[in-house]
Amino acid sequence: MTRTHLSALAALVSVSTAATLAQPGCSDGGGSFVWPEETPDAVATYAQIVEATYADTVAEAQLLDTALTAFVAAPTPLTLEAAREAWLASREPYLQSEVFRFYDGPIDNAEDGPEGLINAWPLDENYIDYVEGDPTAGIINGTETIDAPTLTSLNEEGGEKNIATGYHAIEFLLWGQDQSTTGPGDRSSDDYLVGSAATNQARRAQYLTVVGDLLVLHLRQVRDAWAPTASYRVAFEGDPEGSFANILTGMIILSGFETGGERLQPAIDSGDQEDEHSCFSDNTHRDMVQDVRGVSNVWHGRYTRVNGTTVSGTGVRDIVAAVDAELAAELDTRIAMSLSLAEALMPPFDQEIVPGAPGNARVVALIQSLREQERLLSEVFETFQLSVPVPE
């Protein structure tokens, strides 16, 4: 979701202020915090997990891009389904990477971070293509040139919901609007078949392949910034205490402000399927699971790659336990509970949020757990005597 850095920082200030101030677990006797010796190891493990997660994300995005190309070359229900499956698979590692946001890193720094081009949401679908009641809506049915520079420039042009690129633009182009109470959108492959009753099929196909290429391009940019010899990675590992604060910031904001606050709370408050995160594909239940799993990966210092191999080492948990074992144990329990509650959500998510539905309790329980997770992580922040960075 598009989010300014200032908004994220404001959220962290809020939760930090609300957190109970804890006494430092380690002190040099003069009140100064003494960092565990293993802190650089935990930061190095984090960087290895980031590198592996983004490598998987790029690989899955490339498979998606290939599937999109194959689909528009021969639009059939079968190739459309293959493209949809590739999109769903591509989301699995990407969602786990969202915990690497919110501290001005390569994904979302104000200068050239591409997050807004990769995963901006919510999306006004009529900015891209036709919708019910407006068959000529969108860029596809307009006269703008459809190429990478143009779609990049049009992203969020004139409004933060005017999303032209990224995962959710591709999602809409594959599924279309979701008007069903039992499943996702049901766009026909004929929308891309020249000679069918649809309109602007060639422009729609061009649009889909361009945004598929752009997704790979932007994800590669982030992946490359985390290569072992990249300047950002070297500087990150060279400042373990400052980087530890950044790591916690991502965990805190993704847990409470973003997942619990921005993605779940508005959906349960409105009960409107338009407010679910992946509203075209009905994949929101997986969004929640993998976002929480990303936090768990960082906490435990362990990531399972798409090919089943693992990257592991000293985790954030080990550092926190060295300072406050009781707090670490509380977070063990809380993060496991949040993951379990996310896995308990039942698809389609839009039926979980219908007012009065049995799923309401499952959604509310997850929100409450994520808020408690946010509070406990904020307590770690305070215990380590970390301060919220003030933007220049």
PDB file of C-alpha atoms in Angstrom, residues 116-381:
ATOM      1  CA  GLY A 116       4.358   2.527  -4.861  1.00  0.00           C
ATOM      2  CA  LEU A 117       4.917   1.084  -8.334  1.00  0.00           C
ATOM      3  CA  ILE A 118       4.970  -2.505  -7.024  1.00  0.00           C
ATOM      4  CA  ASN A 119       2.166  -2.914  -4.502  1.00  0.00           C
ATOM      5  CA  ALA A 120       0.115   0.291  -4.286  1.00  0.00           C
ATOM      6  CA  TRP A 121      -3.406  -0.236  -2.956  1.00  0.00           C
ATOM      7  CA  PRO A 122      -6.335   0.473  -2.844  1.00  0.00           C
ATOM      8  CA  LEU A 123      -6.855   0.735  -6.584  1.00  0.00           C
ATOM      9  CA  ASP A 124      -9.645   2.446  -8.510  1.00  0.00           C
ATOM     10  CA  GLU A 125     -10.144  -0.118 -11.242  1.00  0.00           C
ATOM     11  CA  ASN A 126     -11.865   2.333 -13.571  1.00  0.00           C
ATOM     12  CA  TYR A 127      -8.537   4.144 -13.840  1.00  0.00           C
ATOM     13  CA  ILE A 128      -7.234   1.155 -15.821  1.00  0.00           C
ATOM     14  CA  ASP A 129     -10.147  -0.497 -17.642  1.00  0.00           C
ATOM     15  CA  TYR A 130     -13.894  -0.793 -18.022  1.00  0.00           C
ATOM     16  CA  VAL A 131     -16.093  -1.478 -15.001  1.00  0.00           C
ATOM     17  CA  GLU A 132     -19.728  -2.306 -14.538  1.00  0.00           C
ATOM     18  CA  GLY A 133     -21.785   0.636 -15.756  1.00  0.00           C
ATOM     19  CA  ASP A 134     -18.864   2.337 -17.507  1.00  0.00           C
ATOM     20  CA  PRO A 135     -17.693   0.333 -20.535  1.00  0.00           C
ATOM     21  CA  THR A 136     -15.304   3.002 -21.811  1.00  0.00           C
ATOM     22  CA  ALA A 137     -13.477   3.744 -18.563  1.00  0.00           C
ATOM     23  CA  GLY A 138      -9.748   3.635 -18.070  1.00  0.00           C
ATOM     24  CA  ILE A 139      -6.424   4.044 -19.761  1.00  0.00           C
ATOM     25  CA  ILE A 140      -6.996   0.935 -21.880  1.00  0.00           C
ATOM     26  CA  ASN A 141     -10.071   2.494 -23.451  1.00  0.00           C
ATOM     27  CA  GLY A 142      -8.437   5.887 -23.841  1.00  0.00           C
ATOM     28  CA  THR A 143      -5.840   7.252 -26.193  1.00  0.00           C
ATOM     29  CA  GLU A 144      -2.708   7.334 -24.052  1.00  0.00           C
ATOM     30  CA  THR A 145       0.343   5.518 -25.311  1.00  0.00           C
ATOM     31  CA  ILE A 146       0.711   2.217 -23.498  1.00  0.00           C
ATOM     32  CA  ASP A 147       4.384   1.769 -22.748  1.00  0.00           C
ATOM     33  CA  ALA A 148       6.591   1.599 -19.657  1.00  0.00           C
ATOM     34  CA  PRO A 149       7.407   5.328 -19.325  1.00  0.00           C
ATOM     35  CA  THR A 150       3.777   6.354 -19.763  1.00  0.00           C
ATOM     36  CA  LEU A 151       2.302   3.851 -17.302  1.00  0.00           C
ATOM     37  CA  THR A 152       5.028   4.671 -14.788  1.00  0.00           C
ATOM     38  CA  SER A 153       4.225   8.374 -15.061  1.00  0.00           C
ATOM     39  CA  LEU A 154       0.481   7.716 -14.749  1.00  0.00           C
ATOM     40  CA  ASN A 155       0.838   5.718 -11.535  1.00  0.00           C
ATOM     41  CA  GLU A 156      -0.899   7.720  -8.776  1.00  0.00           C
ATOM     42  CA  GLU A 157      -1.254  10.658 -11.169  1.00  0.00           C
ATOM     43  CA  GLY A 158      -4.063  12.848  -9.842  1.00  0.00           C
ATOM     44  CA  GLY A 159      -4.854  10.684  -6.814  1.00  0.00           C
ATOM     45  CA  GLU A 160      -3.384   7.942  -4.606  1.00  0.00           C
ATOM     46  CA  LYS A 161      -5.985   5.440  -5.842  1.00  0.00           C
ATOM     47  CA  ASN A 162      -5.060   6.042  -9.486  1.00  0.00           C
ATOM     48  CA  ILE A 163      -2.866   2.969  -9.556  1.00  0.00           C
ATOM     49  CA  ALA A 164      -1.547   2.035 -12.994  1.00  0.00           C
ATOM     50  CA  THR A 165       1.171  -0.529 -12.220  1.00  0.00           C
ATOM     51  CA  GLY A 166       2.079  -3.329  -9.845  1.00  0.00           C
ATOM     52  CA  TYR A 167       0.605  -6.524  -8.437  1.00  0.00           C
ATOM     53  CA  HIS A 168      -2.916  -5.207  -7.977  1.00  0.00           C
ATOM     54  CA  ALA A 169      -3.117  -3.699 -11.483  1.00  0.00           C
ATOM     55  CA  ILE A 170      -2.161  -7.126 -12.861  1.00  0.00           C
ATOM     56  CA  GLU A 171      -4.653  -8.763 -10.492  1.00  0.00           C
ATOM     57  CA  PHE A 172      -7.489  -6.617 -11.855  1.00  0.00           C
ATOM     58  CA  LEU A 173      -6.485  -7.317 -15.446  1.00  0.00           C
ATOM     59  CA  LEU A 174      -6.561 -11.076 -14.790  1.00  0.00           C
ATOM     60  CA  TRP A 175      -9.693 -11.368 -12.634  1.00  0.00           C
ATOM     61  CA  GLY A 176     -11.713  -8.197 -13.264  1.00  0.00           C
ATOM     62  CA  GLN A 177     -14.196  -6.847 -10.755  1.00  0.00           C
ATOM     63  CA  ASP A 178     -15.365  -9.284  -8.095  1.00  0.00           C
ATOM     64  CA  GLN A 179     -19.184  -9.279  -8.138  1.00  0.00           C
ATOM     65  CA  SER A 180     -19.505 -12.743  -6.615  1.00  0.00           C
ATOM     66  CA  THR A 181     -20.322 -13.752  -3.040  1.00  0.00           C
ATOM     67  CA  THR A 182     -18.763 -17.172  -3.479  1.00  0.00           C
ATOM     68  CA  GLY A 183     -15.587 -16.557  -5.483  1.00  0.00           C
ATOM     69  CA  PRO A 184     -13.279 -14.038  -7.141  1.00  0.00           C
ATOM     70  CA  GLY A 185     -13.725 -11.897 -10.261  1.00  0.00           C
ATOM     71  CA  ASP A 186     -14.501 -13.689 -13.488  1.00  0.00           C
ATOM     72  CA  ARG A 187     -12.948 -11.735 -16.356  1.00  0.00           C
ATOM     73  CA  SER A 188     -13.197 -13.594 -19.650  1.00  0.00           C
ATOM     74  CA  SER A 189     -10.123 -14.490 -21.696  1.00  0.00           C
ATOM     75  CA  ASP A 190     -12.084 -13.011 -24.609  1.00  0.00           C
ATOM     76  CA  ASP A 191     -11.179  -9.566 -23.248  1.00  0.00           C
ATOM     77  CA  TYR A 192      -7.773 -10.251 -24.820  1.00  0.00           C
ATOM     78  CA  LEU A 193      -8.900 -12.143 -27.933  1.00  0.00           C
ATOM     79  CA  VAL A 194      -8.839 -10.040 -31.075  1.00  0.00           C
ATOM     80  CA  GLY A 195     -12.014 -10.717 -33.023  1.00  0.00           C
ATOM     81  CA  SER A 196     -14.132 -11.363 -29.928  1.00  0.00           C
ATOM     82  CA  ALA A 197     -17.019  -9.121 -28.888  1.00  0.00           C
ATOM     83  CA  ALA A 198     -14.750  -7.271 -26.457  1.00  0.00           C
ATOM     84  CA  THR A 199     -13.155  -3.916 -27.257  1.00  0.00           C
ATOM     85  CA  ASN A 200      -9.549  -2.721 -27.205  1.00  0.00           C
ATOM     86  CA  GLN A 201      -8.217  -6.265 -26.813  1.00  0.00           C
ATOM     87  CA  ALA A 202      -4.795  -5.395 -28.230  1.00  0.00           C
ATOM     88  CA  ARG A 203      -4.369  -2.387 -25.942  1.00  0.00           C
ATOM     89  CA  ARG A 204      -5.396  -4.511 -22.952  1.00  0.00           C
ATOM     90  CA  ALA A 205      -2.836  -7.162 -23.889  1.00  0.00           C
ATOM     91  CA  GLN A 206      -0.149  -4.522 -24.348  1.00  0.00           C
ATOM     92  CA  TYR A 207      -0.991  -3.056 -20.955  1.00  0.00           C
ATOM     93  CA  LEU A 208      -0.769  -6.425 -19.224  1.00  0.00           C
ATOM     94  CA  THR A 209       2.640  -7.295 -20.661  1.00  0.00           C
ATOM     95  CA  VAL A 210       4.052  -3.842 -19.929  1.00  0.00           C
ATOM     96  CA  VAL A 211       3.054  -3.942 -16.252  1.00  0.00           C
ATOM     97  CA  GLY A 212       4.394  -7.500 -16.009  1.00  0.00           C
ATOM     98  CA  ASP A 213       7.774  -6.328 -17.313  1.00  0.00           C
ATOM     99  CA  LEU A 214       7.751  -3.327 -14.984  1.00  0.00           C
ATOM    100  CA  LEU A 215       7.079  -5.504 -11.964  1.00  0.00           C
ATOM    101  CA  VAL A 216      10.192  -7.564 -12.674  1.00  0.00           C
ATOM    102  CA  LEU A 217      12.248  -4.434 -13.313  1.00  0.00           C
ATOM    103  CA  HIS A 218      11.281  -2.780 -10.040  1.00  0.00           C
ATOM    104  CA  LEU A 219      11.748  -5.922  -7.945  1.00  0.00           C
ATOM    105  CA  ARG A 220      15.200  -6.463  -9.437  1.00  0.00           C
ATOM    106  CA  GLN A 221      16.130  -2.945  -8.346  1.00  0.00           C
ATOM    107  CA  VAL A 222      15.298  -3.822  -4.738  1.00  0.00           C
ATOM    108  CA  ARG A 223      16.927  -7.261  -4.876  1.00  0.00           C
ATOM    109  CA  ASP A 224      20.157  -5.832  -6.252  1.00  0.00           C
ATOM    110  CA  ALA A 225      20.381  -3.289  -3.416  1.00  0.00           C
ATOM    111  CA  TRP A 226      20.600  -6.234  -1.000  1.00  0.00           C
ATOM    112  CA  ALA A 227      23.366  -8.090  -2.862  1.00  0.00           C
ATOM    113  CA  PRO A 228      26.264  -8.907  -0.478  1.00  0.00           C
ATOM    114  CA  THR A 229      28.589  -6.266  -1.955  1.00  0.00           C
ATOM    115  CA  ALA A 230      25.960  -3.587  -2.665  1.00  0.00           C
ATOM    116  CA  SER A 231      26.651  -0.296  -0.909  1.00  0.00           C
ATOM    117  CA  TYR A 232      23.334  -0.282   0.956  1.00  0.00           C
ATOM    118  CA  ARG A 233      23.871  -3.824   2.302  1.00  0.00           C
ATOM    119  CA  VAL A 234      27.452  -3.060   3.372  1.00  0.00           C
ATOM    120  CA  ALA A 235      26.363   0.104   5.210  1.00  0.00           C
ATOM    121  CA  PHE A 236      23.402  -1.706   6.803  1.00  0.00           C
ATOM    122  CA  GLU A 237      25.580  -4.441   8.276  1.00  0.00           C
ATOM    123  CA  GLY A 238      28.194  -1.873   9.256  1.00  0.00           C
ATOM    124  CA  ASP A 239      25.770  -0.158  11.642  1.00  0.00           C
ATOM    125  CA  PRO A 240      24.249  -3.048  13.628  1.00  0.00           C
ATOM    126  CA  GLU A 241      22.610  -0.936  16.326  1.00  0.00           C
ATOM    127  CA  GLY A 242      21.021   1.528  13.917  1.00  0.00           C
ATOM    128  CA  SER A 243      19.968  -1.325  11.638  1.00  0.00           C
ATOM    129  CA  PHE A 244      18.465  -3.239  14.557  1.00  0.00           C
ATOM    130  CA  ALA A 245      16.221  -0.231  15.151  1.00  0.00           C
ATOM    131  CA  ASN A 246      15.195  -0.300  11.490  1.00  0.00           C
ATOM    132  CA  ILE A 247      14.453  -4.020  11.658  1.00  0.00           C
ATOM    133  CA  LEU A 248      12.186  -3.507  14.672  1.00  0.00           C
ATOM    134  CA  THR A 249      10.511  -0.551  12.984  1.00  0.00           C
ATOM    135  CA  GLY A 250       9.487  -2.722  10.035  1.00  0.00           C
ATOM    136  CA  MET A 251       8.159  -5.436  12.355  1.00  0.00           C
ATOM    137  CA  ILE A 252       6.181  -2.985  14.498  1.00  0.00           C
ATOM    138  CA  ILE A 253       4.562  -1.025  11.678  1.00  0.00           C
ATOM    139  CA  LEU A 254       3.717  -4.026   9.520  1.00  0.00           C
ATOM    140  CA  SER A 255       2.147  -5.824  12.495  1.00  0.00           C
ATOM    141  CA  GLY A 256      -0.099  -3.101  13.867  1.00  0.00           C
ATOM    142  CA  PHE A 257      -0.406  -0.014  11.728  1.00  0.00           C
ATOM    143  CA  GLU A 258      -0.387  -1.711   8.320  1.00  0.00           C
ATOM    144  CA  THR A 259      -1.821  -5.231   8.618  1.00  0.00           C
ATOM    145  CA  GLY A 260      -4.023  -4.791  11.672  1.00  0.00           C
ATOM    146  CA  GLY A 261      -4.870  -1.135  11.150  1.00  0.00           C
ATOM    147  CA  GLU A 262      -4.937  -0.383   7.428  1.00  0.00           C
ATOM    148  CA  ARG A 263      -5.794  -3.730   5.865  1.00  0.00           C
ATOM    149  CA  LEU A 264      -8.070  -5.470   8.360  1.00  0.00           C
ATOM    150  CA  GLN A 265      -9.744  -2.785  10.476  1.00  0.00           C
ATOM    151  CA  PRO A 266     -11.356  -0.791   7.600  1.00  0.00           C
ATOM    152  CA  ALA A 267     -12.550  -4.028   6.001  1.00  0.00           C
ATOM    153  CA  ILE A 268     -14.311  -5.263   9.146  1.00  0.00           C
ATOM    154  CA  ASP A 269     -15.663  -1.768   9.884  1.00  0.00           C
ATOM    155  CA  SER A 270     -17.264  -1.319   6.449  1.00  0.00           C
ATOM    156  CA  GLY A 271     -18.060  -4.928   5.584  1.00  0.00           C
ATOM    157  CA  ASP A 272     -17.483  -3.928   1.946  1.00  0.00           C
ATOM    158  CA  GLN A 273     -15.586  -6.365  -0.278  1.00  0.00           C
ATOM    159  CA  GLU A 274     -14.014  -3.362  -2.009  1.00  0.00           C
ATOM    160  CA  ASP A 275     -12.059  -2.804   1.202  1.00  0.00           C
ATOM    161  CA  GLU A 276     -10.320  -6.172   1.169  1.00  0.00           C
ATOM    162  CA  HIS A 277      -6.665  -6.135   0.193  1.00  0.00           C
ATOM    163  CA  SER A 278      -6.721  -8.495  -2.810  1.00  0.00           C
ATOM    164  CA  CYS A 279     -10.313  -7.777  -3.784  1.00  0.00           C
ATOM    165  CA  PHE A 280     -10.234  -9.089  -7.362  1.00  0.00           C
ATOM    166  CA  SER A 281      -8.659 -12.499  -6.725  1.00  0.00           C
ATOM    167  CA  ASP A 282     -10.056 -13.126  -3.214  1.00  0.00           C
ATOM    168  CA  ASN A 283      -6.514 -13.881  -2.070  1.00  0.00           C
ATOM    169  CA  THR A 284      -6.640 -11.650   1.011  1.00  0.00           C
ATOM    170  CA  HIS A 285      -6.484 -14.581   3.427  1.00  0.00           C
ATOM    171  CA  ARG A 286      -3.027 -15.450   2.028  1.00  0.00           C
ATOM    172  CA  ASP A 287      -1.970 -11.789   2.247  1.00  0.00           C
ATOM    173  CA  MET A 288      -2.573 -11.913   5.977  1.00  0.00           C
ATOM    174  CA  VAL A 289      -0.791 -15.227   6.513  1.00  0.00           C
ATOM    175  CA  GLN A 290       2.315 -14.275   4.587  1.00  0.00           C
ATOM    176  CA  ASP A 291       2.596 -10.798   6.097  1.00  0.00           C
ATOM    177  CA  VAL A 292       2.602 -12.328   9.585  1.00  0.00           C
ATOM    178  CA  ARG A 293       4.979 -15.066   8.433  1.00  0.00           C
ATOM    179  CA  GLY A 294       7.398 -12.363   7.293  1.00  0.00           C
ATOM    180  CA  VAL A 295       7.485 -10.972  10.836  1.00  0.00           C
ATOM    181  CA  SER A 296       7.993 -14.490  12.182  1.00  0.00           C
ATOM    182  CA  ASN A 297      10.882 -15.076   9.762  1.00  0.00           C
ATOM    183  CA  VAL A 298      12.719 -12.017  11.028  1.00  0.00           C
ATOM    184  CA  TRP A 299      11.942 -12.776  14.665  1.00  0.00           C
ATOM    185  CA  HIS A 300      13.298 -16.317  14.504  1.00  0.00           C
ATOM    186  CA  GLY A 301      16.073 -15.606  11.963  1.00  0.00           C
ATOM    187  CA  ARG A 302      14.843 -18.298   9.613  1.00  0.00           C
ATOM    188  CA  TYR A 303      13.357 -18.159   6.085  1.00  0.00           C
ATOM    189  CA  THR A 304      12.164 -21.135   4.056  1.00  0.00           C
ATOM    190  CA  ARG A 305      12.792 -20.459   0.392  1.00  0.00           C
ATOM    191  CA  VAL A 306      10.417 -21.353  -2.432  1.00  0.00           C
ATOM    192  CA  ASN A 307      12.628 -24.355  -3.285  1.00  0.00           C
ATOM    193  CA  GLY A 308      12.365 -25.648   0.292  1.00  0.00           C
ATOM    194  CA  THR A 309      15.895 -24.769   1.425  1.00  0.00           C
ATOM    195  CA  THR A 310      16.340 -22.562   4.455  1.00  0.00           C
ATOM    196  CA  VAL A 311      18.349 -19.477   5.358  1.00  0.00           C
ATOM    197  CA  SER A 312      18.901 -19.224   9.099  1.00  0.00           C
ATOM    198  CA  GLY A 313      21.126 -17.759  11.777  1.00  0.00           C
ATOM    199  CA  THR A 314      20.956 -15.540  14.832  1.00  0.00           C
ATOM    200  CA  GLY A 315      17.493 -14.009  14.975  1.00  0.00           C
ATOM    201  CA  VAL A 316      16.049 -10.890  16.529  1.00  0.00           C
ATOM    202  CA  ARG A 317      14.596 -13.220  19.130  1.00  0.00           C
ATOM    203  CA  ASP A 318      18.050 -14.268  20.301  1.00  0.00           C
ATOM    204  CA  ILE A 319      19.065 -10.668  20.893  1.00  0.00           C
ATOM    205  CA  VAL A 320      15.865  -9.816  22.755  1.00  0.00           C
ATOM    206  CA  ALA A 321      16.133 -12.975  24.883  1.00  0.00           C
ATOM    207  CA  ALA A 322      19.660 -12.021  25.913  1.00  0.00           C
ATOM    208  CA  VAL A 323      18.240  -8.815  27.362  1.00  0.00           C
ATOM    209  CA  ASP A 324      14.750  -9.816  28.532  1.00  0.00           C
ATOM    210  CA  ALA A 325      13.943 -13.521  28.331  1.00  0.00           C
ATOM    211  CA  GLU A 326      10.388 -13.045  29.588  1.00  0.00           C
ATOM    212  CA  LEU A 327       9.572 -10.498  26.889  1.00  0.00           C
ATOM    213  CA  ALA A 328      11.073 -12.765  24.232  1.00  0.00           C
ATOM    214  CA  ALA A 329       8.898 -15.643  25.440  1.00  0.00           C
ATOM    215  CA  GLU A 330       5.799 -13.432  25.284  1.00  0.00           C
ATOM    216  CA  LEU A 331       6.611 -12.552  21.698  1.00  0.00           C
ATOM    217  CA  ASP A 332       7.221 -16.205  20.823  1.00  0.00           C
ATOM    218  CA  THR A 333       3.677 -16.956  21.942  1.00  0.00           C
ATOM    219  CA  ARG A 334       2.123 -13.850  20.415  1.00  0.00           C
ATOM    220  CA  ILE A 335       3.666 -14.162  16.953  1.00  0.00           C
ATOM    221  CA  ALA A 336       2.731 -17.853  16.815  1.00  0.00           C
ATOM    222  CA  MET A 337      -0.817 -16.947  17.820  1.00  0.00           C
ATOM    223  CA  SER A 338      -1.081 -14.216  15.163  1.00  0.00           C
ATOM    224  CA  LEU A 339       0.100 -16.664  12.516  1.00  0.00           C
ATOM    225  CA  SER A 340      -2.394 -19.277  13.681  1.00  0.00           C
ATOM    226  CA  LEU A 341      -5.252 -16.748  13.650  1.00  0.00           C
ATOM    227  CA  ALA A 342      -4.278 -15.581  10.137  1.00  0.00           C
ATOM    228  CA  GLU A 343      -4.270 -19.186   8.948  1.00  0.00           C
ATOM    229  CA  ALA A 344      -7.756 -19.613  10.445  1.00  0.00           C
ATOM    230  CA  LEU A 345      -9.278 -16.994   8.103  1.00  0.00           C
ATOM    231  CA  MET A 346     -11.572 -18.657   5.597  1.00  0.00           C
ATOM    232  CA  PRO A 347     -11.747 -17.713   1.923  1.00  0.00           C
ATOM    233  CA  PRO A 348     -13.307 -15.809   0.380  1.00  0.00           C
ATOM    234  CA  PHE A 349     -12.276 -13.069   2.793  1.00  0.00           C
ATOM    235  CA  ASP A 350     -15.082 -10.784   1.613  1.00  0.00           C
ATOM    236  CA  GLN A 351     -17.544 -13.175   3.261  1.00  0.00           C
ATOM    237  CA  GLU A 352     -15.583 -13.047   6.527  1.00  0.00           C
ATOM    238  CA  ILE A 353     -16.326  -9.319   6.793  1.00  0.00           C
ATOM    239  CA  VAL A 354     -20.048  -9.381   5.934  1.00  0.00           C
ATOM    240  CA  PRO A 355     -21.761  -7.805   8.972  1.00  0.00           C
ATOM    241  CA  GLY A 356     -22.900 -10.511  11.363  1.00  0.00           C
ATOM    242  CA  ALA A 357     -21.038 -13.326   9.605  1.00  0.00           C
ATOM    243  CA  PRO A 358     -19.234 -15.940  11.732  1.00  0.00           C
ATOM    244  CA  GLY A 359     -15.978 -14.771  10.158  1.00  0.00           C
ATOM    245  CA  ASN A 360     -16.238 -11.401  11.917  1.00  0.00           C
ATOM    246  CA  ALA A 361     -14.917 -12.965  15.120  1.00  0.00           C
ATOM    247  CA  ARG A 362     -11.929 -14.486  13.297  1.00  0.00           C
ATOM    248  CA  VAL A 363     -11.001 -11.142  11.747  1.00  0.00           C
ATOM    249  CA  VAL A 364     -11.392  -9.242  15.028  1.00  0.00           C
ATOM    250  CA  ALA A 365      -9.305 -11.834  16.891  1.00  0.00           C
ATOM    251  CA  LEU A 366      -6.481 -11.409  14.381  1.00  0.00           C
ATOM    252  CA  ILE A 367      -6.628  -7.613  14.644  1.00  0.00           C
ATOM    253  CA  GLN A 368      -6.441  -7.786  18.426  1.00  0.00           C
ATOM    254  CA  SER A 369      -3.519 -10.200  18.316  1.00  0.00           C
ATOM    255  CA  LEU A 370      -1.621  -8.024  15.848  1.00  0.00           C
ATOM    256  CA  ARG A 371      -2.182  -4.971  18.037  1.00  0.00           C
ATOM    257  CA  GLU A 372      -0.806  -6.872  21.041  1.00  0.00           C
ATOM    258  CA  GLN A 373       2.127  -8.005  18.889  1.00  0.00           C
ATOM    259  CA  GLU A 374       2.726  -4.372  17.976  1.00  0.00           C
ATOM    260  CA  ARG A 375       2.666  -3.408  21.676  1.00  0.00           C
ATOM    261  CA  LEU A 376       5.156  -6.082  22.672  1.00  0.00           C
ATOM    262  CA  LEU A 377       7.521  -5.219  19.824  1.00  0.00           C
ATOM    263  CA  SER A 378       7.264  -1.582  20.822  1.00  0.00           C
ATOM    264  CA  GLU A 379       8.253  -2.640  24.331  1.00  0.00           C
ATOM    265  CA  VAL A 380      11.393  -4.158  22.836  1.00  0.00           C
ATOM    266  CA  PHE A 381      12.030  -0.853  21.107  1.00  0.00           C
TER     267      PHE A 381
END
